[in-house]
Coordinates of C-alpha atoms in Angstrom, one line a residue:
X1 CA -63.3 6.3 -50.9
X2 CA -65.3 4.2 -52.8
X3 CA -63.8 0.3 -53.5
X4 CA -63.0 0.3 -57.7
X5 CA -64.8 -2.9 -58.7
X6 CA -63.8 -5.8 -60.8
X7 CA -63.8 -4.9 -64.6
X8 CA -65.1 -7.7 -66.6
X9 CA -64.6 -7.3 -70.6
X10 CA -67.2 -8.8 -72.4
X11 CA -70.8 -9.5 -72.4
X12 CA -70.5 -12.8 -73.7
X13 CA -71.1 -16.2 -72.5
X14 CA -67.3 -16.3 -70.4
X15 CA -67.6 -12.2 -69.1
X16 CA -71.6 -13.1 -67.6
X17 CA -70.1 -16.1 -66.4
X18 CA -67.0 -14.3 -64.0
X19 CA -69.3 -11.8 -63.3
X20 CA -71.8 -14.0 -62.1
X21 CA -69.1 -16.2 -60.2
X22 CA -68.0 -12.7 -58.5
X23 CA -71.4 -11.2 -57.7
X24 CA -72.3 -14.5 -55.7
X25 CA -69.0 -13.9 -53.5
X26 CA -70.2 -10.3 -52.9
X27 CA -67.5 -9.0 -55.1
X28 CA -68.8 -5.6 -57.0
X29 CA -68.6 -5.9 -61.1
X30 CA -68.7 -3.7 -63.8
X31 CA -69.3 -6.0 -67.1
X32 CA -68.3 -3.3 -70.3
X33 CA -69.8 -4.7 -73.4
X34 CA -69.4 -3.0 -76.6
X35 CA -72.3 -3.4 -78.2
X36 CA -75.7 -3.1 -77.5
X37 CA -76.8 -6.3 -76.1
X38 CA -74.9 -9.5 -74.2
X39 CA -74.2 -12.6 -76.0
X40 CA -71.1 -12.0 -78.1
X41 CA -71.0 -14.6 -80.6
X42 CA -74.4 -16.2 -79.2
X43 CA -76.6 -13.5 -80.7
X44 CA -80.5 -14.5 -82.4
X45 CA -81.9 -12.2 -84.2
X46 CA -86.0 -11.9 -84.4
X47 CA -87.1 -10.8 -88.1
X48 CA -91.0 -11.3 -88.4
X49 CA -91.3 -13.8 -86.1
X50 CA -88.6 -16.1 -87.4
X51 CA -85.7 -16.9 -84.8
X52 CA -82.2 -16.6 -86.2
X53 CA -78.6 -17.7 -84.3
X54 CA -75.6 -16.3 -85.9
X55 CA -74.5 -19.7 -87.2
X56 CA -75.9 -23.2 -86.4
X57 CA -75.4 -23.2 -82.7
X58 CA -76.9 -25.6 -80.9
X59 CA -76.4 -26.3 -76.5
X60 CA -76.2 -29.6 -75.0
X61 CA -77.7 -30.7 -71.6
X62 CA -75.1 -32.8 -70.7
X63 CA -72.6 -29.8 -70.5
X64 CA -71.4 -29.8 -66.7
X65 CA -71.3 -26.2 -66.1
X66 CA -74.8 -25.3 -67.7
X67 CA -75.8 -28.2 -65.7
X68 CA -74.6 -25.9 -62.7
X69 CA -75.8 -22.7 -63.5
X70 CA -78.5 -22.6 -65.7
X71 CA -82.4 -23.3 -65.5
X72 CA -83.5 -25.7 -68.3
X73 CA -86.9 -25.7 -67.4
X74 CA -86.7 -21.7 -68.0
X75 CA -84.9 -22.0 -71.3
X76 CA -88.0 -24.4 -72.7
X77 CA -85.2 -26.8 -74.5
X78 CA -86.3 -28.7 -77.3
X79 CA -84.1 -31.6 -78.3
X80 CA -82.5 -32.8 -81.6
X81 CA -83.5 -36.3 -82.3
X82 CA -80.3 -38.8 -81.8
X83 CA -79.7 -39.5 -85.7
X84 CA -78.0 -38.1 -88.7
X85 CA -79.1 -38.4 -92.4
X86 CA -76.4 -38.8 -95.2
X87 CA -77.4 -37.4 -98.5
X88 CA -75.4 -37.1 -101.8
X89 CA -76.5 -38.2 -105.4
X90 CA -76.4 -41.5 -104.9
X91 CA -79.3 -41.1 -102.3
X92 CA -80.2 -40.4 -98.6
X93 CA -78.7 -42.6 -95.6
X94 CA -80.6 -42.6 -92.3
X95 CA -78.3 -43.3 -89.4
X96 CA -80.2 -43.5 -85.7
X97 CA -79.9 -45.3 -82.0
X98 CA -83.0 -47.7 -82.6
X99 CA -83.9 -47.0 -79.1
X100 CA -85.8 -43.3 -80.5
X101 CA -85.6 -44.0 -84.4
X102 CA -86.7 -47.6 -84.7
X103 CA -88.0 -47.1 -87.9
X104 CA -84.1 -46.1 -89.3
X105 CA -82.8 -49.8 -87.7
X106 CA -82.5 -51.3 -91.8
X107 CA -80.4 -48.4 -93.3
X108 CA -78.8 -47.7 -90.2
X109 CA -77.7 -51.4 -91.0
X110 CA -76.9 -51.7 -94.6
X111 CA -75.1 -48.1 -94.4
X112 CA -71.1 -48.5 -94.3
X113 CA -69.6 -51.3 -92.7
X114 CA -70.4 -53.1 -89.5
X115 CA -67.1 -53.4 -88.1
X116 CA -66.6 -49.3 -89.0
X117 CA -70.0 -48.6 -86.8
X118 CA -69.0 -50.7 -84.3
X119 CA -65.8 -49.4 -83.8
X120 CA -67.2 -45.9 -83.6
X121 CA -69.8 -46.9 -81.4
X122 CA -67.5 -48.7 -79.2
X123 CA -64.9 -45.3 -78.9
X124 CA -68.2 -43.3 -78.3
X125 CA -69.0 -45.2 -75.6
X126 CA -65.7 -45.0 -74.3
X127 CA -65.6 -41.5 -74.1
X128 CA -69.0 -41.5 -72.6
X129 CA -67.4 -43.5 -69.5
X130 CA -64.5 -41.1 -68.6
X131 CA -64.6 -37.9 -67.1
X132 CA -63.5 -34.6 -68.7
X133 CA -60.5 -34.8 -66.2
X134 CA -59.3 -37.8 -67.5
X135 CA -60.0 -36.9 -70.9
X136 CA -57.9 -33.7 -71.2
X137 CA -55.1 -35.2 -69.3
X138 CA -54.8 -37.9 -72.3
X139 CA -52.2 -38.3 -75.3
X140 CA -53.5 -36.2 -77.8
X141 CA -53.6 -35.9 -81.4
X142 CA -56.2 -34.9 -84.4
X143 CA -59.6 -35.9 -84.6
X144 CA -58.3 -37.9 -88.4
X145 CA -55.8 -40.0 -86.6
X146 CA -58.1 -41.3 -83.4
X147 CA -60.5 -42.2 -85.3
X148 CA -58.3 -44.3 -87.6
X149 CA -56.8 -46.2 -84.9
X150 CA -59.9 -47.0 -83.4
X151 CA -61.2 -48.7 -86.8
X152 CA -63.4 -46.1 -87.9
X153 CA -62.7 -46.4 -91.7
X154 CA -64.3 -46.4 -95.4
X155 CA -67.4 -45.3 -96.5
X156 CA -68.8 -44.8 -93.4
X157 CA -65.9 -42.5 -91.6
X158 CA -66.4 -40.4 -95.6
X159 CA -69.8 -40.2 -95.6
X160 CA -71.0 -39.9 -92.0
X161 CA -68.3 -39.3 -89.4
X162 CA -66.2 -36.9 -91.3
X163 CA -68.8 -34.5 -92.8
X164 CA -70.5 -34.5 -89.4
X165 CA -67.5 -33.3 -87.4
X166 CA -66.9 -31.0 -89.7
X167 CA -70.1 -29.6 -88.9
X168 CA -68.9 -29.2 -84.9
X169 CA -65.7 -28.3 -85.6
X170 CA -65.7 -26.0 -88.7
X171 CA -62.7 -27.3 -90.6
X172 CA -63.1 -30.3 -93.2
X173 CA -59.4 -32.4 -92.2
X174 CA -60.5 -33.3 -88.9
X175 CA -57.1 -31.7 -87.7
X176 CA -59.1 -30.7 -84.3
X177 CA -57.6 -31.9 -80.8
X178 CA -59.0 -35.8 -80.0
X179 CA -59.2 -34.8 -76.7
X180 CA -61.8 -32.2 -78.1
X181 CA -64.1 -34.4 -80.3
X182 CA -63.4 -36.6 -76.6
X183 CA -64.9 -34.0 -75.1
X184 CA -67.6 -33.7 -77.8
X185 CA -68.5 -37.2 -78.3
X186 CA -68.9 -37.6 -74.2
X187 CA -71.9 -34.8 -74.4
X188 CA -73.4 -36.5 -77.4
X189 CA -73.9 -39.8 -75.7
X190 CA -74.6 -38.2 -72.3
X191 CA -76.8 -35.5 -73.4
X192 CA -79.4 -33.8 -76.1
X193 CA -78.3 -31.2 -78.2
X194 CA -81.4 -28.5 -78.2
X195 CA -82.4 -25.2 -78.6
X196 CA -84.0 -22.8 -76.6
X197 CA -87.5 -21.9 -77.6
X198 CA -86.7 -18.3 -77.5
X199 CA -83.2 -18.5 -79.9
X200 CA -80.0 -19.2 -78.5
X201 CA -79.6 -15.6 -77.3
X202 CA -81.9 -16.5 -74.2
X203 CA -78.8 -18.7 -72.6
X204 CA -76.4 -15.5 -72.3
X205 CA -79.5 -13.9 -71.5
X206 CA -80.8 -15.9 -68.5
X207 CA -77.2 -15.1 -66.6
X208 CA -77.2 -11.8 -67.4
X209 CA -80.7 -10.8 -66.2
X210 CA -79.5 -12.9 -62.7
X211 CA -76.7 -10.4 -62.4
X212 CA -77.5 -7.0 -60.1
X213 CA -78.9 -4.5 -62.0
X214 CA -76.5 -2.2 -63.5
X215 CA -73.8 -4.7 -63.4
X216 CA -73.6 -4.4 -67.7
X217 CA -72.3 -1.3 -68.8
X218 CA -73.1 -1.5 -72.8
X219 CA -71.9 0.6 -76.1
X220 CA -68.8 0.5 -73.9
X221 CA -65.7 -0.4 -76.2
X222 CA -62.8 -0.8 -74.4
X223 CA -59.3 0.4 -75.9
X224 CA -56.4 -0.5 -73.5
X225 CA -55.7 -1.9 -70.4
X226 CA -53.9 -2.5 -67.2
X227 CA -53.7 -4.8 -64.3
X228 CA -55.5 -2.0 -62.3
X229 CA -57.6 0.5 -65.1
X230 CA -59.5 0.8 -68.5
X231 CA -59.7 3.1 -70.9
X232 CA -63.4 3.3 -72.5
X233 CA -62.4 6.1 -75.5
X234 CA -61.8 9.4 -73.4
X235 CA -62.6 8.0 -69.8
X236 CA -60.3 6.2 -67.6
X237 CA -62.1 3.6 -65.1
X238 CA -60.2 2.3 -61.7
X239 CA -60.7 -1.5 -61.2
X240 CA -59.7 -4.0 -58.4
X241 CA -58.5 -6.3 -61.4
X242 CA -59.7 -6.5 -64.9
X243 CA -60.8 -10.0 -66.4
X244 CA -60.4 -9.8 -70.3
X245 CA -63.4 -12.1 -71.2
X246 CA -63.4 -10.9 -75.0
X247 CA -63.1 -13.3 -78.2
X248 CA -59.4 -14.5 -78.6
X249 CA -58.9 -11.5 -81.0
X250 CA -59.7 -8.7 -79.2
X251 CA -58.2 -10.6 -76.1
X252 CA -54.6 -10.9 -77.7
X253 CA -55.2 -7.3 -78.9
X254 CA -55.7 -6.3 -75.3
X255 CA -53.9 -8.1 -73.3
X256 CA -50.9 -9.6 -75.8
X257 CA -51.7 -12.8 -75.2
X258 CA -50.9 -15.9 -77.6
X259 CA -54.1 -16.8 -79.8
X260 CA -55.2 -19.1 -81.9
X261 CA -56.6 -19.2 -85.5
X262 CA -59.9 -18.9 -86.2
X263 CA -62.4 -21.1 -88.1
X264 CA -65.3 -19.9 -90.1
X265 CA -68.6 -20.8 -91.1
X266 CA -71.4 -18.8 -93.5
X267 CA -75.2 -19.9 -92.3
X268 CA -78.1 -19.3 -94.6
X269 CA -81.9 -19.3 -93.1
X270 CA -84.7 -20.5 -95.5
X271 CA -88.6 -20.6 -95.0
X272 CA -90.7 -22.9 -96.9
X273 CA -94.2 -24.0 -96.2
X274 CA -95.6 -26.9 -93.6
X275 CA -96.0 -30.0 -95.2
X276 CA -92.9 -29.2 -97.7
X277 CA -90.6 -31.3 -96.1
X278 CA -91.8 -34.6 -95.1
X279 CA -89.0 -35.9 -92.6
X280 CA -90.3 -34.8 -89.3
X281 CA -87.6 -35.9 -87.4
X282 CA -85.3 -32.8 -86.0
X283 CA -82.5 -34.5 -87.2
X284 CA -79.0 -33.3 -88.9
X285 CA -78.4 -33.5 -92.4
X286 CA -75.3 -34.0 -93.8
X287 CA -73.8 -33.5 -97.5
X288 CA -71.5 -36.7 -97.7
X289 CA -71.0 -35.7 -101.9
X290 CA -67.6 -33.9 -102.4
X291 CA -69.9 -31.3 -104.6
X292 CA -70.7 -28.3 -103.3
X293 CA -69.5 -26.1 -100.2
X294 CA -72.4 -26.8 -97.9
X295 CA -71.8 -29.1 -94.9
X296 CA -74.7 -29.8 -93.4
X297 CA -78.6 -28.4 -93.1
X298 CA -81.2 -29.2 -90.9
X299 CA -85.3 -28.3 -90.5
X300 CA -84.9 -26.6 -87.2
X301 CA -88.6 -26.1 -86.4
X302 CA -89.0 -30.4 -86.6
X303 CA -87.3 -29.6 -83.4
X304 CA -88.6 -25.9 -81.9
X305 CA -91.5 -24.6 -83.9
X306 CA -91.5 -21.9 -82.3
X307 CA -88.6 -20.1 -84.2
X308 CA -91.0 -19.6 -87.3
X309 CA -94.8 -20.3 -86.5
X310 CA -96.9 -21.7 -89.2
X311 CA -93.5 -22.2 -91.6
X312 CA -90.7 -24.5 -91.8
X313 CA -87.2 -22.6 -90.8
X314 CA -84.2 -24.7 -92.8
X315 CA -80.5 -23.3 -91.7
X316 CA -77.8 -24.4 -94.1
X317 CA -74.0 -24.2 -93.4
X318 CA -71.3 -24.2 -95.2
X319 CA -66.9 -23.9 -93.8
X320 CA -65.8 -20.5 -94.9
X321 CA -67.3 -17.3 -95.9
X322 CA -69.9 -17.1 -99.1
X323 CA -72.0 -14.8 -100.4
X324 CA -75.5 -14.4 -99.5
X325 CA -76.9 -15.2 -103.4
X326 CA -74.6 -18.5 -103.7
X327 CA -76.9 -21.2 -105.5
X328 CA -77.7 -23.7 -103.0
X329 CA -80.9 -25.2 -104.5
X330 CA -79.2 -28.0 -106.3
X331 CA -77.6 -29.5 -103.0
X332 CA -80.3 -28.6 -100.9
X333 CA -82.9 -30.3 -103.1
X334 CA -80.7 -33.5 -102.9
X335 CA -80.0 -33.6 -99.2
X336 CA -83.3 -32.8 -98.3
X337 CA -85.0 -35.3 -100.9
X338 CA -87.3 -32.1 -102.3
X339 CA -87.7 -29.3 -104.8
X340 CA -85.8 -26.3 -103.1
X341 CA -86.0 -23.8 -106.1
X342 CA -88.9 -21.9 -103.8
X343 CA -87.6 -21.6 -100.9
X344 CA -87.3 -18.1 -99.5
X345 CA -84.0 -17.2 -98.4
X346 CA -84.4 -14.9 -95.0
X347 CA -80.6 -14.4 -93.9
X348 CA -77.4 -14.7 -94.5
X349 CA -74.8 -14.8 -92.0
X350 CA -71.1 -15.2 -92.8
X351 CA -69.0 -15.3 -89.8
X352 CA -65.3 -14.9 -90.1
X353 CA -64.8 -15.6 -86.3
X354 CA -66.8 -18.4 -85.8
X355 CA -65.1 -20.8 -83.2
X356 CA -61.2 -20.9 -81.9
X357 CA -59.5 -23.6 -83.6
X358 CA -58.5 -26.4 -81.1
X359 CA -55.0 -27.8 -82.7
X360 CA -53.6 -30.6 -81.1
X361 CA -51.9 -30.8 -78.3
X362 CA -54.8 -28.5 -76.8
X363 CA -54.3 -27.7 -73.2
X364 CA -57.6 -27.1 -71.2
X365 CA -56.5 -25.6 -68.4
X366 CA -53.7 -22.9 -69.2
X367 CA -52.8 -20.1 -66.5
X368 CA -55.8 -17.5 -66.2
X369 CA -53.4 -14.8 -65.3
X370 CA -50.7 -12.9 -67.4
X371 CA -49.1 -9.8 -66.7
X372 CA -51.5 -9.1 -63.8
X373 CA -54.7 -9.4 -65.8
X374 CA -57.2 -12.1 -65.8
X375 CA -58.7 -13.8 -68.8
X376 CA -61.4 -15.6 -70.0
X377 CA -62.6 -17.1 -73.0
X378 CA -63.6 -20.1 -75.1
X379 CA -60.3 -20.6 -76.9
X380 CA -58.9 -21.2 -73.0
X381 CA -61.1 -24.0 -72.7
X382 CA -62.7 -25.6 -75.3
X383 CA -64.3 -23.9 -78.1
X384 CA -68.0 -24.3 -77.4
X385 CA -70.7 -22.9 -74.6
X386 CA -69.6 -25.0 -71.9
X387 CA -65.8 -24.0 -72.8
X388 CA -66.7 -20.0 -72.5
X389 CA -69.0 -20.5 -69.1
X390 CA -66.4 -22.5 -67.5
X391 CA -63.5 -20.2 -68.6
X392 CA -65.5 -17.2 -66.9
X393 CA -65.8 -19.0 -63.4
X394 CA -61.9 -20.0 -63.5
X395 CA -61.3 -16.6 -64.3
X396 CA -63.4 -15.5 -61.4
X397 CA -62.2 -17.9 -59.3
X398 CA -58.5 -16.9 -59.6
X399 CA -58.8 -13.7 -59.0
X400 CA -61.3 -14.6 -55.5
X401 CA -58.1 -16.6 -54.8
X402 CA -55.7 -14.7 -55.6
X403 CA -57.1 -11.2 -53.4
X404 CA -59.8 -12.9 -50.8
X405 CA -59.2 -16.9 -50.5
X406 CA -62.6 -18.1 -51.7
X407 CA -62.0 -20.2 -54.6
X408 CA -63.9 -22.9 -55.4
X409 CA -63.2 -25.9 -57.1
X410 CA -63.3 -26.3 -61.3
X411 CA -65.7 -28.5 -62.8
X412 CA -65.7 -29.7 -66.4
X413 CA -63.7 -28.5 -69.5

């Protein structure tokens, strides 16, 4: 009789990552993916040439477990330059390390307050020293309050800090775990964010073409579960154990495990000719006005011309969902320092269930088990790539554990 395999729910960033754990222990898989292709909520799409991410996603290189199991060179990163710009009426406010953006030292100065930037510089720094052991095992509270006691205050917290983070973390109060923006703020100073030249999409990607073929089973929703079987509509499938790697709604659908709330973001992709936008730096742009819904907006190809040859690709987010024909001209013309009105608008993606929220006190490492099934997910571990990857191999190495003894060791949050 043939051994059932291990059942992995998900195609997504956390299910490629426990299959992949299992496959290199010799363990069979069967990944069932309801859709068409892996990713889950990393997904590009490729209309005419121009690259589109559901949402302004971006991957860090100083994430520990991409460090571990991905191949940069492969993924032709291109990196975000180490800088913000704050725009609102009153005008725009570069912010950079002088170290790459030399030319940004005098309004990086007269921006804010010294002792505000110093005080966030020194708590970055901190961060940047610890490791994201110590960091989850720390006191924790909301994003708000941390940075308040460290001194990070006034016009500079209003205008830079705040509407950056809420950016990251998708919610404007800053109510998000410190040991998350911690986490967050270690990466930053450690690493680059960057895109792959080929769309987000090709991270998911690269892990699942590593996997043995056949492992991903796709168009293959699954509708109930047990510690030892899944139902796929009509058809019943034995497994060794079933790993739940879905998002945290499907997850606590399946499995009736606690979830938490979601927080949402609606992304809008523009194309506007070279030359239209003079700031070549692939830098973040942030609306520090209270007008307007948008948050932030950026020129992605300054960074990876390759997701819209021979045009400038602008992606502009705002918290919440929005209608594809909201006017964004007027605050896109300001934070941008140009005339937007002829920009082409190319998509339009509102995402309800854009990342987990992380309320404080967020634990990192809850139990991977409950009621005899395994789980996995981003909202187990942090909500970002490096949360969902690491989720998967915990998952994965549970289970190994649990039935065969060869468990290896956790690494990162």
């Amino acid at each position: 009789m043939t051994t059932p395999p291990v059942v992995v729910i998900g195609g997504g960033l956390a299910g490629l990552s426990a299959a992949r754990q299992l496959c290199i222990h010799g363990v069979e898989v069967l990944v069932l993916e309801a859709s068409e292709c892996v990713g889950g909520r990393v997904r590009t799409d490729i209309v005419d040439g121009v690259h589109m991410d559901h949402g302004f996603q971006l991957y860090n290189t100083a994430y520990p477990e991409g460090q571990r199991v991905l191949d940069y060179e492969a993924l032709d990163l291109h990196a975000f330059s180490a800088g913000v710009i704050s725009a609102s009426e009153n005008g725009r406010i570069k912010l950079g390390d002088p170290r790459e953006l030399l030319g940004w030292l005098p309004s990086s100065i007269r921006s804010g307050s010294l002792g505000s930037k110093a005080a966030f510089l020194r708590y970055a720094l901190a961060q940047s020293s610890k490791s994201p052991a110590t960091i989850a095992l720390e006191v924790d509270t909301n994003s708000h309050t941390a940075l308040e006691r460290a001194g990070v205050r006034g016009d500079f917290y209003s205008q830079v800090v705040q509407p950056f983070f809420s950016g990251v973390f998708l919610e404007q109060e800053l109510s998000t775990s410190s040991r998350f923006m911690n986490l967050v703020l270690r990466t930053f100073v450690k690493g680059k964010p960057s895109l792959p030249a080929r769309g987000m999409q090709a991270i998911p990607e690269q892990i699942f073409h590593a996997l043995p073929e056949g492992t991903v089973r796709f168009n293959s929703a699954v509708t109930s579960i047990s510690p030892n079987s899944v139902h796929v509509g009509g058809e019943v499938i034995n497994a060794k154990a079933v790993i739940v790697a879905t998002d945290s709604t499907s997850s606590g659908q399946l499995s009736g495990v606690s979830v938490p709330a979601w927080n949402s973001v609606t992304t809008w992709y523009h194309l506007a000719p070279l030359g239209t936008l003079n700031e070549n730096k692939p830098v973040i742009v942030v609306n520090a006005s209270a007008a307007g819904p948008v948050t932030n907006s950026v020129v992605l190809t300054n960074a990876v011309p390759s997701y819209a040859p021979g045009m400038q690709l602008i992606s502009t987010s705002a918290i919440g969902v929005h209608e594809r024909g909201l006017d964004l001209v007027g605050q896109l013309s300001t934070m941008h320092d140009t005339d937007a009105s002829s920009w082409e608008l190319v998509g339009h993606y509102p995402i309800q269930h854009a990342l987990p929220a992380m309320a404080p006190p967020h634990d990192f490492h809850p139990p991977a088990v409950s009621n005899g099934v395994y789980l996995a997910g981003d909202y187990l571990s942090s909500s970002s790539i490096q949360g969902a990857m690491v989720s998967g191999r915990r998952a994965a190495d549970t289970l190994l554990w649990e039935s065969i003894g060869k468990g290896v060791s956790n690494a990162g949050n």
